[in-house]
Short mmCIF file of C-alpha atoms and ligand atoms in Angstrom, two decimals:
data_model
loop_
_atom_site.label_atom_id
_atom_site.label_comp_id
_atom_site.label_asym_id
_atom_site.label_seq_id
_atom_site.Cartn_x
_atom_site.Cartn_y
_atom_site.Cartn_z
CA MET A 1 -8.69 -0.23 -16.39
CA HIS A 2 -11.04 -3.06 -17.10
CA PHE A 3 -13.48 -0.59 -18.67
CA ILE A 4 -11.19 -0.35 -21.60
CA ARG A 5 -12.18 -3.85 -22.58
CA GLY A 6 -15.78 -2.82 -23.09
CA SER A 7 -17.37 -0.68 -25.75
CA HIS A 8 -15.61 2.58 -26.17
CA ILE A 9 -17.87 4.87 -28.08
CA PHE A 10 -16.49 8.09 -26.76
CA PHE A 11 -12.94 7.15 -27.64
CA ILE A 12 -13.92 6.11 -31.11
CA LEU A 13 -15.57 9.49 -31.69
CA CYS A 14 -12.55 11.21 -30.35
CA LEU A 15 -10.11 9.15 -32.34
CA SER A 16 -11.98 9.68 -35.55
CA TRP A 17 -11.83 13.41 -34.93
CA ILE A 18 -8.08 13.12 -34.54
CA ALA A 19 -7.78 10.87 -37.59
CA THR A 20 -9.61 13.45 -39.70
CA ALA A 21 -7.49 16.25 -38.34
CA SER A 22 -4.28 14.36 -39.05
CA GLN A 23 -5.39 13.49 -42.53
CA ASN A 24 -5.85 17.16 -43.21
CA ALA A 25 -2.43 17.83 -41.78
CA ARG A 26 -0.98 15.09 -43.96
CA PHE A 27 -2.33 16.69 -47.13
CA SER A 28 -0.97 20.09 -46.31
CA ARG A 29 2.40 18.59 -45.45
CA ALA A 30 2.63 16.65 -48.70
CA ASP A 31 2.17 19.93 -50.53
CA SER A 32 5.11 21.52 -48.79
CA PRO A 33 7.94 22.38 -51.20
CA HIS A 34 10.52 21.38 -48.57
CA ASN A 35 9.24 17.87 -48.27
CA ASN A 36 11.38 16.16 -50.92
CA ASN A 37 14.81 16.55 -49.37
CA LEU A 38 13.65 16.96 -45.79
CA LYS A 39 15.67 14.05 -44.56
CA ASP A 40 18.99 15.27 -45.96
CA VAL A 41 18.96 18.54 -44.03
CA PRO A 42 19.98 18.74 -40.34
CA VAL A 43 17.20 19.70 -37.97
CA ARG A 44 18.15 23.05 -36.45
CA VAL A 45 17.10 23.07 -32.80
CA THR A 46 16.84 26.22 -30.70
CA VAL A 47 16.09 25.69 -27.02
CA GLY A 48 14.20 28.58 -25.41
CA LEU A 49 16.23 28.77 -22.21
CA GLN A 50 14.83 32.06 -20.93
CA GLN A 51 11.43 30.80 -19.93
CA SER A 52 9.85 27.67 -18.46
CA LYS A 53 6.15 26.87 -18.40
CA ASN A 54 6.28 23.69 -16.36
CA THR A 55 8.42 21.78 -13.89
CA ILE A 56 9.05 18.06 -13.97
CA THR A 57 8.98 16.82 -10.39
CA ASP A 58 10.36 13.55 -9.05
CA HIS A 59 6.74 12.26 -9.16
CA PHE A 60 6.11 13.31 -12.78
CA ILE A 61 5.74 9.69 -13.91
CA GLY A 62 3.44 7.35 -12.00
CA HIS A 63 2.04 3.92 -12.78
CA SER A 64 -1.33 2.33 -12.37
CA LEU A 65 -2.00 -1.26 -11.43
CA GLY A 66 -5.52 -1.44 -12.78
CA TRP A 67 -7.94 -3.43 -10.75
CA SER A 68 -6.33 -6.66 -9.89
CA LEU A 69 -4.53 -8.47 -7.15
CA ASN A 70 -2.00 -9.63 -9.74
CA LEU A 71 0.98 -8.60 -7.65
CA LEU A 72 -0.20 -10.59 -4.64
CA PRO A 73 1.77 -13.79 -5.40
CA HIS A 74 4.92 -11.76 -6.11
CA VAL A 75 5.15 -9.17 -3.34
CA SER A 76 8.07 -10.96 -1.68
CA SER A 77 10.01 -11.33 -4.93
CA LYS A 78 13.35 -9.53 -4.67
CA LYS A 79 13.30 -9.06 -8.43
CA LEU A 80 9.92 -7.34 -8.33
CA GLN A 81 11.03 -5.19 -5.43
CA ASN A 82 14.19 -4.13 -7.26
CA LEU A 83 12.23 -3.22 -10.37
CA ALA A 84 9.66 -1.33 -8.34
CA ARG A 85 12.31 0.57 -6.37
CA ALA A 86 13.98 1.70 -9.59
CA LEU A 87 10.88 3.83 -10.24
CA THR A 88 10.64 5.28 -6.72
CA PRO A 89 9.54 7.91 -5.87
CA MET A 90 6.28 7.60 -7.74
CA TRP A 91 2.50 7.57 -7.46
CA VAL A 92 0.90 4.17 -7.79
CA ARG A 93 -2.75 4.38 -8.80
CA TRP A 94 -4.73 1.33 -7.85
CA GLY A 95 -8.30 0.30 -7.15
CA ASP A 96 -11.62 -0.22 -8.82
CA PRO A 97 -15.04 1.43 -8.78
CA GLY A 98 -16.84 -1.85 -8.23
CA VAL A 99 -15.03 -3.42 -5.29
CA THR A 100 -16.57 -4.18 -1.92
CA TYR A 101 -14.16 -4.02 0.99
CA ILE A 102 -14.46 -6.91 3.41
CA VAL A 103 -12.33 -5.44 6.10
CA GLY A 104 -12.82 -7.94 8.86
CA GLY A 105 -13.81 -11.11 7.08
CA THR A 106 -12.13 -13.78 5.07
CA HIS A 107 -11.92 -13.92 1.33
CA PRO A 108 -15.09 -15.26 -0.28
CA SER A 109 -14.56 -18.08 -2.72
CA GLY A 110 -16.22 -18.83 -6.00
CA PRO A 111 -15.92 -17.66 -9.55
CA GLY A 112 -15.78 -13.95 -10.14
CA HIS A 113 -15.34 -13.06 -6.50
CA GLN A 114 -11.67 -12.24 -6.67
CA TRP A 115 -12.47 -9.37 -9.04
CA HIS A 116 -15.11 -7.79 -6.88
CA ASP A 117 -14.08 -8.04 -3.28
CA MET A 118 -10.99 -7.31 -1.30
CA THR A 119 -10.19 -8.50 2.18
CA GLY A 120 -8.41 -6.47 4.79
CA GLU A 121 -5.52 -8.90 4.62
CA GLN A 122 -5.04 -8.41 0.87
CA TRP A 123 -5.27 -4.66 1.31
CA ALA A 124 -2.65 -4.72 4.05
CA THR A 125 -0.34 -6.94 1.98
CA TYR A 126 -0.47 -4.56 -0.98
CA ASN A 127 0.16 -1.56 1.21
CA ASN A 128 3.06 -3.29 2.89
CA PHE A 129 4.56 -3.83 -0.57
CA PHE A 130 4.07 -0.16 -1.47
CA ARG A 131 5.77 0.89 1.75
CA THR A 132 8.63 -1.56 1.20
CA VAL A 133 9.41 -0.22 -2.28
CA GLY A 134 8.63 3.42 -1.47
CA TRP A 135 5.59 3.98 -3.68
CA ASP A 136 2.91 6.54 -2.77
CA LEU A 137 -0.61 5.18 -3.14
CA ILE A 138 -3.54 6.87 -4.84
CA PHE A 139 -6.50 4.61 -4.19
CA ILE A 140 -9.58 4.46 -6.40
CA LEU A 141 -12.54 4.11 -4.06
CA SER A 142 -15.54 2.23 -5.32
CA ASP A 143 -18.75 4.04 -5.87
CA GLU A 144 -20.74 2.40 -8.58
CA THR A 145 -22.36 -0.34 -6.58
CA ILE A 146 -22.97 1.71 -3.48
CA ARG A 147 -25.26 4.65 -4.08
CA HIS A 148 -28.28 5.86 -2.19
CA THR A 149 -31.61 5.83 -3.98
CA ASP A 150 -31.27 9.57 -4.66
CA GLY A 151 -28.10 8.78 -6.65
CA SER A 152 -25.59 10.12 -4.12
CA TRP A 153 -22.54 8.12 -3.11
CA ASN A 154 -22.83 6.04 0.06
CA PRO A 155 -19.46 6.29 1.84
CA ASP A 156 -20.14 3.65 4.52
CA ASN A 157 -17.99 0.89 3.04
CA ALA A 158 -15.17 3.30 2.27
CA ARG A 159 -15.32 4.57 5.87
CA GLN A 160 -14.89 1.00 7.13
CA LEU A 161 -11.82 0.64 4.94
CA LEU A 162 -10.36 3.90 6.22
CA GLN A 163 -11.02 2.98 9.84
CA TYR A 164 -9.29 -0.35 9.32
CA SER A 165 -6.41 1.37 7.52
CA ALA A 166 -6.04 4.08 10.14
CA ASP A 167 -5.91 1.39 12.84
CA LYS A 168 -3.07 -0.26 10.92
CA ASN A 169 -1.35 3.08 10.25
CA ILE A 170 -1.57 2.59 6.46
CA THR A 171 -0.60 5.73 4.57
CA ILE A 172 -2.78 6.69 1.59
CA ALA A 173 -1.51 9.75 -0.22
CA GLY A 174 -4.56 10.36 -2.37
CA PHE A 175 -7.95 9.16 -3.47
CA GLU A 176 -10.08 8.98 -6.52
CA LEU A 177 -13.78 8.22 -6.52
CA GLY A 178 -14.84 5.85 -9.28
CA ASN A 179 -13.33 5.77 -12.75
CA GLU A 180 -14.29 6.94 -16.24
CA TYR A 181 -17.80 8.14 -15.37
CA ASN A 182 -18.46 9.21 -18.91
CA LEU A 183 -18.49 5.53 -19.85
CA TYR A 184 -20.72 4.40 -16.99
CA LYS A 185 -23.84 4.55 -19.04
CA GLY A 186 -22.47 1.98 -21.46
CA HIS A 187 -20.97 -0.23 -18.76
CA PHE A 188 -23.31 -0.13 -15.82
CA HIS A 189 -26.49 1.34 -17.27
CA THR A 190 -26.31 4.03 -14.65
CA MET A 191 -25.33 7.65 -14.91
CA VAL A 192 -23.57 9.82 -12.37
CA THR A 193 -23.84 13.42 -13.48
CA PRO A 194 -20.80 15.69 -13.17
CA GLN A 195 -22.77 17.78 -10.65
CA GLN A 196 -23.49 14.68 -8.55
CA LEU A 197 -19.86 13.60 -8.74
CA SER A 198 -18.81 17.05 -7.57
CA LYS A 199 -21.06 16.60 -4.49
CA ASP A 200 -19.69 13.11 -3.97
CA VAL A 201 -16.06 14.23 -3.84
CA ASN A 202 -17.16 16.77 -1.26
CA THR A 203 -18.69 13.94 0.77
CA LEU A 204 -15.38 12.11 0.45
CA ARG A 205 -13.46 15.22 1.53
CA ASN A 206 -15.61 15.49 4.66
CA MET A 207 -15.14 11.83 5.42
CA LEU A 208 -11.35 12.06 5.07
CA SER A 209 -11.45 14.88 7.58
CA GLU A 210 -12.85 12.48 10.17
CA PHE A 211 -9.48 10.67 10.18
CA PRO A 212 -6.33 12.48 11.35
CA LYS A 213 -4.35 9.99 9.26
CA TYR A 214 -6.15 11.03 6.04
CA TYR A 215 -6.98 14.64 6.83
CA SER A 216 -4.35 15.92 4.43
CA SER A 217 -4.66 13.19 1.80
CA PHE A 218 -5.76 14.58 -1.54
CA ILE A 219 -8.54 13.80 -4.00
CA MET A 220 -8.28 13.98 -7.76
CA GLY A 221 -10.99 13.84 -10.38
CA PRO A 222 -13.04 13.44 -12.49
CA ASP A 223 -10.80 10.79 -14.13
CA ILE A 224 -12.88 10.52 -17.24
CA ALA A 225 -11.93 8.73 -20.45
CA GLY A 226 -10.73 11.30 -22.92
CA ILE A 227 -11.88 14.88 -22.76
CA ASP A 228 -15.63 15.16 -22.68
CA PRO A 229 -16.09 18.91 -22.13
CA ILE A 230 -19.53 18.54 -20.61
CA TYR A 231 -18.27 16.11 -18.02
CA PHE A 232 -14.77 17.40 -17.40
CA LYS A 233 -15.50 21.10 -17.21
CA GLY A 234 -18.96 20.50 -15.73
CA PHE A 235 -17.42 18.62 -12.81
CA LEU A 236 -14.86 21.31 -12.08
CA ALA A 237 -17.34 24.17 -12.51
CA ALA A 238 -19.85 22.52 -10.16
CA GLY A 239 -17.43 23.29 -7.34
CA ALA A 240 -15.08 20.32 -7.46
CA HIS A 241 -12.17 22.54 -8.53
CA ASN A 242 -12.08 23.70 -4.91
CA THR A 243 -11.93 20.12 -3.62
CA VAL A 244 -9.56 18.27 -5.93
CA ARG A 245 -5.79 18.58 -5.96
CA ALA A 246 -5.76 18.02 -9.71
CA ALA A 247 -8.15 17.84 -12.64
CA SER A 248 -7.58 14.40 -14.13
CA PHE A 249 -8.34 12.66 -17.40
CA HIS A 250 -7.31 9.56 -19.35
CA GLN A 251 -5.86 9.24 -22.83
CA TYR A 252 -5.06 6.41 -25.26
CA TYR A 253 -4.02 7.05 -28.85
CA ILE A 254 -5.30 3.94 -30.51
CA GLY A 255 -8.75 2.42 -30.02
CA ALA A 256 -10.13 -1.00 -30.61
CA GLY A 257 -10.17 -1.03 -34.44
CA THR A 258 -7.33 -1.90 -36.80
CA ARG A 259 -4.00 -1.57 -35.02
CA SER A 260 -0.85 -1.78 -37.10
CA LEU A 261 2.83 -1.38 -36.34
CA SER A 262 2.94 1.86 -38.31
CA ASN A 263 0.51 3.41 -35.78
CA PHE A 264 3.30 3.34 -33.21
CA THR A 265 5.85 5.29 -35.24
CA ASN A 266 3.38 7.71 -36.74
CA ILE A 267 3.85 11.41 -36.01
CA HIS A 268 0.13 11.96 -36.58
CA THR A 269 -0.68 9.40 -33.88
CA MET A 270 1.56 11.41 -31.55
CA ASP A 271 -0.36 14.57 -32.35
CA GLY A 272 -3.46 13.00 -30.77
CA ALA A 273 -2.02 13.37 -27.27
CA ALA A 274 -0.94 16.96 -27.84
CA TRP A 275 -4.49 17.82 -28.90
CA MET A 276 -6.15 16.14 -25.94
CA VAL A 277 -3.72 17.55 -23.39
CA GLY A 278 -4.33 21.00 -24.83
CA GLN A 279 -8.09 20.55 -24.44
CA ALA A 280 -7.72 19.43 -20.83
CA LEU A 281 -5.63 22.50 -20.00
CA VAL A 282 -7.94 24.94 -21.76
CA GLN A 283 -11.01 23.55 -20.04
CA THR A 284 -9.37 23.50 -16.63
CA ARG A 285 -8.08 27.06 -17.02
CA SER A 286 -11.55 28.28 -17.98
CA VAL A 287 -12.65 27.30 -14.46
CA ASP A 288 -9.48 27.60 -12.38
CA LEU A 289 -6.29 29.46 -13.22
CA LEU A 290 -3.99 27.42 -11.03
CA LEU A 291 -5.38 23.91 -10.60
CA PRO A 292 -2.82 21.28 -11.71
CA VAL A 293 -3.86 18.92 -14.49
CA TRP A 294 -2.97 15.24 -14.40
CA LEU A 295 -3.04 12.70 -17.15
CA SER A 296 -4.03 10.13 -14.58
CA GLU A 297 -4.27 7.05 -16.77
CA THR A 298 -2.65 6.65 -20.14
CA GLY A 299 -1.25 4.13 -22.57
CA SER A 300 -0.87 3.78 -26.30
CA ALA A 301 -3.63 1.34 -27.25
CA THR A 302 -6.82 0.47 -25.38
CA ASN A 303 -8.23 -3.03 -24.82
CA GLY A 304 -5.15 -4.39 -23.08
CA GLY A 305 -2.65 -3.09 -25.64
CA VAL A 306 -1.50 -4.96 -28.73
CA GLN A 307 0.51 -8.15 -28.37
CA GLY A 308 3.88 -7.81 -30.05
CA MET A 309 3.69 -4.00 -30.19
CA THR A 310 2.81 -2.28 -26.91
CA ASP A 311 5.15 -4.69 -25.12
CA ARG A 312 8.04 -4.17 -27.54
CA PHE A 313 10.67 -1.59 -28.42
CA VAL A 314 8.31 0.26 -30.77
CA SER A 315 6.08 1.22 -27.83
CA GLY A 316 8.69 3.70 -26.62
CA PHE A 317 8.05 6.25 -29.37
CA LEU A 318 4.53 7.07 -28.24
CA TRP A 319 5.49 6.81 -24.58
CA LEU A 320 8.50 9.13 -24.77
CA ASP A 321 6.64 11.56 -26.99
CA LYS A 322 3.78 11.66 -24.51
CA LEU A 323 6.16 12.47 -21.69
CA GLY A 324 7.63 15.26 -23.81
CA VAL A 325 4.22 16.64 -24.78
CA CYS A 326 2.88 16.55 -21.23
CA ALA A 327 5.99 18.17 -19.80
CA ARG A 328 6.01 20.93 -22.38
CA GLN A 329 2.29 21.70 -22.30
CA GLY A 330 2.02 21.87 -18.52
CA ILE A 331 0.81 18.53 -17.15
CA GLU A 332 1.96 17.90 -13.58
CA THR A 333 1.76 14.09 -13.51
CA VAL A 334 1.47 11.31 -16.10
CA ILE A 335 0.30 7.91 -14.86
CA ARG A 336 1.17 5.08 -17.22
CA HIS A 337 -1.20 2.18 -17.49
CA VAL A 338 0.06 -0.34 -16.50
CA PHE A 339 2.94 -1.49 -14.31
CA PHE A 340 2.14 -5.20 -14.42
CA SER A 341 -0.81 -7.04 -15.91
CA PRO A 342 0.14 -10.55 -17.00
CA HIS A 343 -2.82 -11.14 -19.30
CA GLU A 344 -2.52 -7.84 -21.15
CA TYR A 345 0.19 -6.34 -23.34
CA TYR A 346 0.80 -2.78 -22.22
CA GLY A 347 2.62 -3.46 -18.97
CA ILE A 348 6.14 -2.18 -18.49
CA LEU A 349 6.89 -5.62 -17.07
CA ASP A 350 6.08 -8.83 -18.92
CA LYS A 351 4.14 -11.73 -17.47
CA ASP A 352 7.31 -13.21 -15.96
CA LEU A 353 8.21 -9.93 -14.25
CA ASN A 354 10.92 -9.13 -16.75
CA PRO A 355 11.28 -5.53 -17.89
CA ASN A 356 9.80 -4.59 -21.26
CA PRO A 357 11.62 -1.83 -23.18
CA ASP A 358 9.33 0.86 -21.74
CA PHE A 359 10.50 -0.02 -18.23
CA TRP A 360 14.08 0.92 -19.13
CA LEU A 361 12.92 4.03 -20.94
CA THR A 362 10.93 5.13 -17.88
CA VAL A 363 13.85 4.55 -15.50
CA LEU A 364 16.19 6.49 -17.78
CA TYR A 365 13.74 9.36 -18.14
CA LYS A 366 13.44 9.66 -14.38
CA ARG A 367 17.19 9.59 -13.90
CA ILE A 368 18.00 12.06 -16.66
CA VAL A 369 15.17 14.62 -16.79
CA ARG A 370 13.92 16.75 -13.86
CA GLY A 371 13.08 20.39 -13.31
CA ALA A 372 12.17 23.30 -15.59
CA VAL A 373 10.90 22.48 -19.10
CA PHE A 374 11.93 24.49 -22.17
CA ASN A 375 10.56 24.84 -25.64
CA ALA A 376 12.71 23.26 -28.32
CA GLY A 377 12.08 23.57 -32.03
CA GLY A 378 12.18 20.60 -34.32
CA ARG A 379 10.73 19.50 -37.60
CA GLN A 380 7.52 17.84 -38.72
CA ASP A 381 9.07 14.36 -39.05
CA VAL A 382 10.84 14.28 -35.66
CA ARG A 383 10.29 15.40 -32.07
CA VAL A 384 12.67 17.29 -29.74
CA TYR A 385 12.15 18.16 -26.07
CA ALA A 386 14.33 19.91 -23.50
CA ALA A 387 14.38 20.31 -19.73
CA CYS A 388 16.85 20.65 -16.89
CA ALA A 389 18.87 17.52 -16.20
CA ASN A 390 18.18 15.71 -12.92
CA THR A 391 20.54 17.13 -10.30
CA ASP A 392 20.55 13.79 -8.47
CA ASN A 393 22.81 12.60 -11.29
CA PHE A 394 24.14 15.73 -13.02
CA LYS A 395 25.49 19.00 -11.75
CA ALA A 396 23.16 21.97 -11.38
CA GLY A 397 22.76 23.97 -14.59
CA SER A 398 22.97 20.88 -16.83
CA LEU A 399 20.51 20.66 -19.70
CA ALA A 400 18.82 17.49 -21.02
CA VAL A 401 17.58 17.29 -24.62
CA TYR A 402 15.76 14.26 -25.96
CA MET A 403 15.11 13.56 -29.62
CA LEU A 404 12.84 11.01 -31.26
CA ASN A 405 13.44 9.74 -34.76
CA PRO A 406 10.47 7.48 -35.68
CA ASN A 407 11.57 7.35 -39.34
CA ASN A 408 13.33 4.72 -41.44
CA TYR A 409 16.20 7.15 -42.10
CA PRO A 410 18.78 8.68 -39.76
CA VAL A 411 18.29 12.32 -38.79
CA THR A 412 20.98 14.83 -37.88
CA PHE A 413 20.23 17.49 -35.28
CA ASP A 414 22.09 20.77 -35.08
CA LEU A 415 21.77 21.98 -31.49
CA HIS A 416 23.58 25.14 -32.47
CA GLN A 417 23.60 26.71 -28.97
CA PHE A 418 25.65 23.78 -27.67
CA THR A 419 27.81 22.80 -30.65
CA HIS A 420 31.06 23.24 -28.73
CA GLN A 421 29.82 21.80 -25.45
CA PRO A 422 30.77 18.41 -24.04
CA ARG A 423 27.84 16.04 -23.73
CA PHE A 424 26.75 12.68 -22.36
CA ARG A 425 24.71 10.57 -24.69
CA TYR A 426 22.16 7.78 -24.18
CA THR A 427 21.23 6.25 -27.54
CA LEU A 428 18.26 3.87 -27.36
CA THR A 429 17.81 1.42 -30.20
CA ALA A 430 16.07 -1.91 -30.70
CA GLY A 431 17.79 -4.55 -28.59
CA ASP A 432 18.15 -7.24 -31.25
CA LYS A 433 17.54 -8.08 -34.89
CA ASP A 434 13.77 -8.04 -34.38
CA GLY A 435 14.01 -4.28 -34.76
CA LEU A 436 10.86 -2.38 -33.88
CA VAL A 437 9.21 -5.49 -32.46
CA SER A 438 12.23 -6.45 -30.38
CA ARG A 439 11.50 -7.53 -26.82
CA TYR A 440 14.64 -5.66 -25.84
CA ILE A 441 16.11 -2.20 -25.92
CA ALA A 442 19.79 -1.36 -26.25
CA LEU A 443 21.53 1.53 -24.50
CA ASN A 444 24.54 2.73 -26.50
CA GLY A 445 24.55 -0.59 -28.34
CA VAL A 446 24.27 -2.85 -25.28
CA LYS A 447 21.06 -4.81 -24.73
CA LEU A 448 19.60 -4.00 -21.32
CA GLN A 449 18.87 -6.93 -19.04
CA LEU A 450 18.75 -7.56 -15.34
CA VAL A 451 21.91 -8.96 -13.77
CA ASN A 452 21.05 -11.36 -10.94
CA ASP A 453 17.68 -9.60 -10.61
CA ASN A 454 19.36 -6.22 -10.27
CA LEU A 455 19.45 -3.32 -12.72
CA PRO A 456 22.81 -2.90 -14.44
CA PRO A 457 24.40 0.55 -14.29
CA LEU A 458 22.78 2.71 -16.98
CA LYS A 459 25.76 4.73 -18.06
CA PRO A 460 25.91 7.31 -20.83
CA GLU A 461 28.83 7.66 -23.20
CA SER A 462 30.82 10.84 -23.71
CA ALA A 463 29.92 11.87 -27.23
CA PRO A 464 31.88 14.06 -29.64
CA ARG A 465 30.96 17.74 -29.93
CA GLY A 466 29.16 19.06 -33.00
CA VAL A 467 25.96 17.88 -34.65
CA VAL A 468 24.16 14.75 -33.42
CA THR A 469 22.92 11.98 -35.68
CA VAL A 470 20.02 9.92 -34.35
CA PRO A 471 19.75 6.54 -36.10
CA ALA A 472 16.58 5.43 -37.88
CA TYR A 473 13.87 4.22 -35.47
CA SER A 474 15.56 5.31 -32.28
CA TYR A 475 15.60 7.94 -29.59
CA THR A 476 18.42 9.68 -27.79
CA PHE A 477 18.91 11.64 -24.60
CA LEU A 478 21.74 14.15 -24.46
CA VAL A 479 22.95 15.90 -21.32
CA PHE A 480 25.10 19.02 -21.55
CA PRO A 481 26.83 19.19 -18.14
CA GLU A 482 28.48 22.56 -18.82
CA ALA A 483 25.38 24.31 -20.16
CA GLU A 484 25.00 26.45 -17.01
CA VAL A 485 21.37 27.14 -17.81
CA SER A 486 20.42 29.77 -15.23
CA ILE A 487 16.88 28.42 -14.65
CA CYS A 488 18.46 25.00 -13.96
CA LEU A 489 20.95 26.38 -11.43
CA HIS A 490 18.32 26.95 -8.72
C1 LIG B 501 2.66 5.65 11.19
O1 LIG B 501 3.13 5.93 9.88
C2 LIG B 501 3.87 7.12 9.80
C3 LIG B 501 4.16 7.37 8.32
O2 LIG B 501 4.70 6.23 7.71
C4 LIG B 501 5.12 7.01 10.65
O3 LIG B 501 5.87 8.21 10.58
C5 LIG B 501 4.71 6.74 12.08
O4 LIG B 501 5.87 6.53 12.86
C6 LIG B 501 3.81 5.53 12.16
N1 LIG B 501 3.30 5.39 13.51
C7 LIG B 501 3.33 4.25 14.16
C8 LIG B 501 2.71 4.26 15.50
O5 LIG B 501 3.81 3.23 13.68
C1 LIG B 502 -3.63 2.41 -37.42
O1 LIG B 502 -3.25 1.86 -38.65
C2 LIG B 502 -4.33 1.33 -39.40
C3 LIG B 502 -3.76 0.64 -40.63
O2 LIG B 502 -2.82 1.46 -41.27
C4 LIG B 502 -5.28 2.46 -39.75
O3 LIG B 502 -6.39 1.95 -40.47
C5 LIG B 502 -5.75 3.12 -38.46
O4 LIG B 502 -6.55 4.24 -38.76
C6 LIG B 502 -4.58 3.57 -37.63
N1 LIG B 502 -5.06 4.04 -36.33
C7 LIG B 502 -4.81 5.26 -35.87
C8 LIG B 502 -5.38 5.59 -34.54
O5 LIG B 502 -4.14 6.08 -36.47
#
């Protein structure tokens, strides 16, 4: 979101905590007697097939659009529509806390206006695009400019928008109220307490109930930046856990300071997400035993990403690891920021609507992985995740295992339970000689590109049985079609 561009004190605190923690981890690892010849030994992987803590649904990965009308000039583009459809079904999270809805009028002109107002026509055009490509909208309602003097949210403008939308039969799957409240003080010099926000989502719930079209639409919250226990838990405990469909928070690994290429292949950077996701789950469970938890906005680096890194092949390590971490730890939905933002660098499309490497990675993940999630071992220098394979593309009972090797040496994995099993393999490497900073990604050695604005077939290769070697700086998906994993059969 545009907040990310501003000061980010909370994140910096949080990141320095993680940096200290990882430094400690680094020291203890360096002391390990096994460290010297680590890379020469195969990684023995045992997948815990008896038990699953989480299920990856077809909506596991969503995308946000931030606040912008950036897609407006492109909504009729066949290329954009093809790219968008390749991610369907998915949640699209869009909107801004500071927008005024001008439902009947025309668009005001003048500098700055396009960022702060939205006409009914623009709203309808966006929603028509979402319907065309099959995306399910979660809309961020504005709240920050429209509060009563007692501090409570004034829903009048939102009600006008809903009336207009109901008249036009626009479907809105879910809502969010405002964004990153724990940063409001810095940005807007106002403060909405978690208790007030809990009351406000109740007001929103009551308002949605006035409209048959939105009666069963959901609300999520509090959508704060990072995990601020006072805000996050305070909001849920104030009663909101009964109102929201999911407890939601935002995470970025890398803040506004020094950002180097090595950040993006660093195992300790990856650990930052595991820590924050764990905190979100612990805090939610302390209030509500069943409420789903969503990572409702996430990327690798704040402040628009890092040119030449978050838009390149190297970005995939943190992205794929985050998907693995969230799936394993019990997150229901992960919403990647951002789908398209031509003046920033963390979009999965570039400014000319061409796919960045993370687009292809996301499409492959959706096609390959779906269903129950299993624990898989690993080693401190690599990451391994396992889940059922997507039965849209593989037969029931198939198992998917994905392995990340963010090191400058190849790593061999010994998946000893499946040594003699046939397998399909998707090896993802840098798409050209630029290596980690390549604009492209290669699948089984072939650079992925659109063909006449359409996706090419994304076919695996049949790989030999036995151990699996993952090249330096690459990641691999394996599917074992004969695994007959009982949890994956149903
Ligand atoms: C309104 O939208 C719903 C959901 O897309 C659809 O099933 C229904 O047919 C639409 N109704 C009208 C009157 O167009
Ligand atoms: C990123 O790398 C730089 C330079 O190596 C380092 O100073 C910084 O702490 C790293 N950031 C994170 C979040 O690890």
